[in-house]
Coordinates of C-alpha atoms in Angstrom, one line a residue:
X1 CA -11.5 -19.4 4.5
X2 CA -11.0 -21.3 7.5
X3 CA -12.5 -24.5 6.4
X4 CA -9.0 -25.3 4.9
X5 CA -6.5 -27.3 7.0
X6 CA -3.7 -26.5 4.5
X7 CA -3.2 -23.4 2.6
X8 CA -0.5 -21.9 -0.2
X9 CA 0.2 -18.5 0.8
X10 CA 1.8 -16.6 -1.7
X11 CA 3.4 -13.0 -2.2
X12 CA 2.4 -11.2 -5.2
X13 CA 5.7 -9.9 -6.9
X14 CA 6.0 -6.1 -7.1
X15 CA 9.1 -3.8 -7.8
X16 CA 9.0 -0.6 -5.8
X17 CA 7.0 -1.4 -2.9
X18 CA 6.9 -0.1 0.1
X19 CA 4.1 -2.8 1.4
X20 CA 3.4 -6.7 1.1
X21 CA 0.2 -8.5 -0.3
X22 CA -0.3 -12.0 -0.2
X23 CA -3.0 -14.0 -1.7
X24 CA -4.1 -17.3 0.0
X25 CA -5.0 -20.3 -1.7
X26 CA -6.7 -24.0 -0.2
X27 CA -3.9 -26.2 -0.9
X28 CA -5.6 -28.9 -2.2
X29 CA -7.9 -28.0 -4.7
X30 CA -6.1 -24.4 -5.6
X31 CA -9.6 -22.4 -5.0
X32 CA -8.5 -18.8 -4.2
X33 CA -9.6 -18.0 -0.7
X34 CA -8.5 -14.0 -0.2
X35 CA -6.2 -12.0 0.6
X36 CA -3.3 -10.5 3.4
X37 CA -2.5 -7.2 2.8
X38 CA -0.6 -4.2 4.7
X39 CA -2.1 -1.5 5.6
X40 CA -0.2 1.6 6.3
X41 CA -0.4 5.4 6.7
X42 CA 1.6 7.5 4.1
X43 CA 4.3 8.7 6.5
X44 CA 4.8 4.9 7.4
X45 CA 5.4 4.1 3.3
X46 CA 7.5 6.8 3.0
X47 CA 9.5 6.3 6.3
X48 CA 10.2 2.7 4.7
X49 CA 12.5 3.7 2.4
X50 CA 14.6 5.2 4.8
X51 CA 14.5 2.8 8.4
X52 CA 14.3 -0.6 8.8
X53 CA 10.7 -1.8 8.6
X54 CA 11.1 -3.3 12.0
X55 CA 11.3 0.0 13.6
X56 CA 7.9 1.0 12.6
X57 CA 4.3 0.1 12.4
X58 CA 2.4 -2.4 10.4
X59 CA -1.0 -3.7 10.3
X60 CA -1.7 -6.6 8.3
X61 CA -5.3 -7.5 7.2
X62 CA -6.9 -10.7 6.2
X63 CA -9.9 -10.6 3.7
X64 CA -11.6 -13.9 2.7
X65 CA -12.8 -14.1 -1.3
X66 CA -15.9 -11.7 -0.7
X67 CA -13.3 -9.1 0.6
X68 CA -14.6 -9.4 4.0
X69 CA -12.4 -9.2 7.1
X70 CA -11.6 -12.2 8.6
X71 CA -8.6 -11.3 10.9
X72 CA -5.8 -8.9 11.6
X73 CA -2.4 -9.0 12.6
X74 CA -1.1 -5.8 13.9
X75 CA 2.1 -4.3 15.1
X76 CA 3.4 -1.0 16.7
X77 CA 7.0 0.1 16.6
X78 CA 10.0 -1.8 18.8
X79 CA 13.0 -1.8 19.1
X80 CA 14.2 -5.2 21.2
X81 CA 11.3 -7.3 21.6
X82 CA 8.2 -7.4 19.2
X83 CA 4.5 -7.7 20.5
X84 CA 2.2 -8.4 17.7
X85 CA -1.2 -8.4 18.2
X86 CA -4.1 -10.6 16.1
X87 CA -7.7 -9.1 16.4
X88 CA -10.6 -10.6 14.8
X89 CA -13.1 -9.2 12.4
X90 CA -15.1 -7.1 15.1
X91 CA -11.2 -5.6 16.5
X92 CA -11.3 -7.8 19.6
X93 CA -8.0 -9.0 20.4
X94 CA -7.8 -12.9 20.0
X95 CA -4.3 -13.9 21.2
X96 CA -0.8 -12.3 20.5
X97 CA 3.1 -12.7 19.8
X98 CA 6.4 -12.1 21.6
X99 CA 9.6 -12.7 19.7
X100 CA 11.9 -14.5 21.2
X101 CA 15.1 -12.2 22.3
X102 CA 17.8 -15.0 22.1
X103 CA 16.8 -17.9 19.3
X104 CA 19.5 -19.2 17.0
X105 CA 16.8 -21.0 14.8
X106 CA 14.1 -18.7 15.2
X107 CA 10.5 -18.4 16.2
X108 CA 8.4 -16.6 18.7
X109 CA 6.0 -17.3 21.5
X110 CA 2.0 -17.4 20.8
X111 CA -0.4 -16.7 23.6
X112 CA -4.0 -16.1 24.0
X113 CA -6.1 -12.7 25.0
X114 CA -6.2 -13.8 28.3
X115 CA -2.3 -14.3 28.5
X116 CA -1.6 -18.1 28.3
X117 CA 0.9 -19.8 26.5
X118 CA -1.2 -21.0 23.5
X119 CA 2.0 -22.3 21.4
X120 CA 5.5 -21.5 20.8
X121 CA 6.7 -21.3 16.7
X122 CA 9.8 -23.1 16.3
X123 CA 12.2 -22.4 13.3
X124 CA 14.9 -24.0 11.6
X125 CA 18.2 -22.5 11.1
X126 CA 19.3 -24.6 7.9
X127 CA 16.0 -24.1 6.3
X128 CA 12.7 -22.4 6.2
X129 CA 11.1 -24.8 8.2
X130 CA 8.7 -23.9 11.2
X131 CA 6.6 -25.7 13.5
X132 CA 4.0 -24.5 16.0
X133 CA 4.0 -26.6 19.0
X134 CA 2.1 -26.2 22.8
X135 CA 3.3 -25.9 25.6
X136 CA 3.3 -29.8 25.8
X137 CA 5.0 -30.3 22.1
X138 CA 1.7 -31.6 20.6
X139 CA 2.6 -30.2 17.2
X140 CA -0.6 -27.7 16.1
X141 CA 1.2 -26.6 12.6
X142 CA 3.9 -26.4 10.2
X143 CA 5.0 -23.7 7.8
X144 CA 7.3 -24.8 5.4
X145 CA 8.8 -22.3 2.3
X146 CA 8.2 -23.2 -1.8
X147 CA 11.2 -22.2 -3.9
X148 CA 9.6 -20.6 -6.8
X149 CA 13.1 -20.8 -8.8
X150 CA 16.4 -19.7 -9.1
X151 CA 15.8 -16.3 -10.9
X152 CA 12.7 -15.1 -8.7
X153 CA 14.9 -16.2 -5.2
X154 CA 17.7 -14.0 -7.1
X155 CA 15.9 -11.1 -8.5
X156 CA 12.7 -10.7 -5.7
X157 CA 11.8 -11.2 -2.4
X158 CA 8.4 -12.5 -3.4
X159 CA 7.9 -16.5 -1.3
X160 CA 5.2 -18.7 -1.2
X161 CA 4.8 -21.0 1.6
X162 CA 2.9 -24.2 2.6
X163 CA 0.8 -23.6 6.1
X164 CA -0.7 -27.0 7.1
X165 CA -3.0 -27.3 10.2
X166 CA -3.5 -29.9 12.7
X167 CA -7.1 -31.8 11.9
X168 CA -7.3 -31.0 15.8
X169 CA -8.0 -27.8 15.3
X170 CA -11.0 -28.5 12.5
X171 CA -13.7 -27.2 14.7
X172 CA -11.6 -24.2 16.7
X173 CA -11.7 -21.2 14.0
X174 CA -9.8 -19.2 16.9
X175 CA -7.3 -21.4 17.3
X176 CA -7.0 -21.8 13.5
X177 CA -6.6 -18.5 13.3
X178 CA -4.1 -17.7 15.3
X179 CA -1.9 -20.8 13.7
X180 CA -3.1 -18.9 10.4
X181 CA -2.0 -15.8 11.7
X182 CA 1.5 -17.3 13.1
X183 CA 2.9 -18.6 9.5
X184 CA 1.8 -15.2 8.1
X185 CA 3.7 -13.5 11.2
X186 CA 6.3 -15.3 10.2
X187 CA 7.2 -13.3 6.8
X188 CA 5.5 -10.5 6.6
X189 CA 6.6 -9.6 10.1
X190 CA 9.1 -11.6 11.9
X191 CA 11.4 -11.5 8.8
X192 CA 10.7 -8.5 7.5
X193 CA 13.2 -6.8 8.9
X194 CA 16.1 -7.1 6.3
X195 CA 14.2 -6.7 2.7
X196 CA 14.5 -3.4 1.3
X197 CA 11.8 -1.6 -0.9
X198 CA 12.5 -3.8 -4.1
X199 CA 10.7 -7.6 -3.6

């Protein structure tokens, strides 16, 4: 999976749901390259339908096309600001997430599992637009969102996004990853916060 340097990342449409699956393709030739799913306890589904999904768990793991792990992103319950975590196959932690507590445009701070500033996300307020930056502004990433149409914005939740990755980072699967991990943070996590069970 993380051969790619861009990928189409792309929510599967479900009605009633109380968690989100993604499937993840290589941009440029459209192979299928696995999967991002939640995983959550049965309290934590059933507690969805009645608090904000912010205020509660989530894991999120990443499966390549033989349906093995490849990373995970993982959150526990907050309340002001979010830590989420991103743990490789084997459960060691790789790098993490803070949100940022006062961003008109967006975004969050990345750092690594030995507490440096890896990269900070950057959004756009006019537009789904993010970019992951270091410290020194060399730009590691974008994320950018794919309208799928009038009727599916109206009637679902469901996105697709573009994830494209610095050539930079060809040869640095960790760092990848965490880029990787970043644009999924974005929605399944980040954003997460205002979509109901219906998407």
């Amino acid at each position: 999976m993380l051969e790619a340097d861009r990928f189409m990342v792309k929510e599967q449409v479900k009605f009633l749901k109380t968690v989100q699956k993604y499937d993840i393709f290589d941009y440029e030739t459209e192979e299928h390259l696995g999967t991002a799913e939640e995983k959550l306890s049965g309290l934590v589904q059933t507690l969805r339908w009645f608090l904000a999904k912010s205020w509660l768990p989530t894991t999120v793991v990443v499966r390549d096309h033989e349906d093995a792990v490849v990373f995970k992103i993982r959150r526990g319950a907050f309340f002001f600001q979010a830590r989420v975590e991103v743990l490789n196959a084997d459960n060691e932690l790789i790098g993490y997430f803070k949100s940022k507590i006062f961003s008109f445009g967006g975004g969050f701070w990345v750092y690594d599992a030995k507490d440096k500033q890896f990269a900070e996300v950057k959004g756009n307020f006019f537009g789904f637009d993010y970019r992951v930056l270091t410290p020194d502004g060399e730009e590691l990433g974008t994320v950018s969102k794919k309208w799928g149409g009038a009727l599916k914005e109206l009637f679902t939740s469901a996105d697709t996004y573009m994830v494209e990755v610095s050539e930079d980072l060809a040869e640095q699967p960790v760092a990848k990853m965490l880029v990787l991990a970043a644009a999924l943070a974005i929605d399944v996590i980040f954003k997460s916060e205002d979509r109901g069970a219906i998407g």
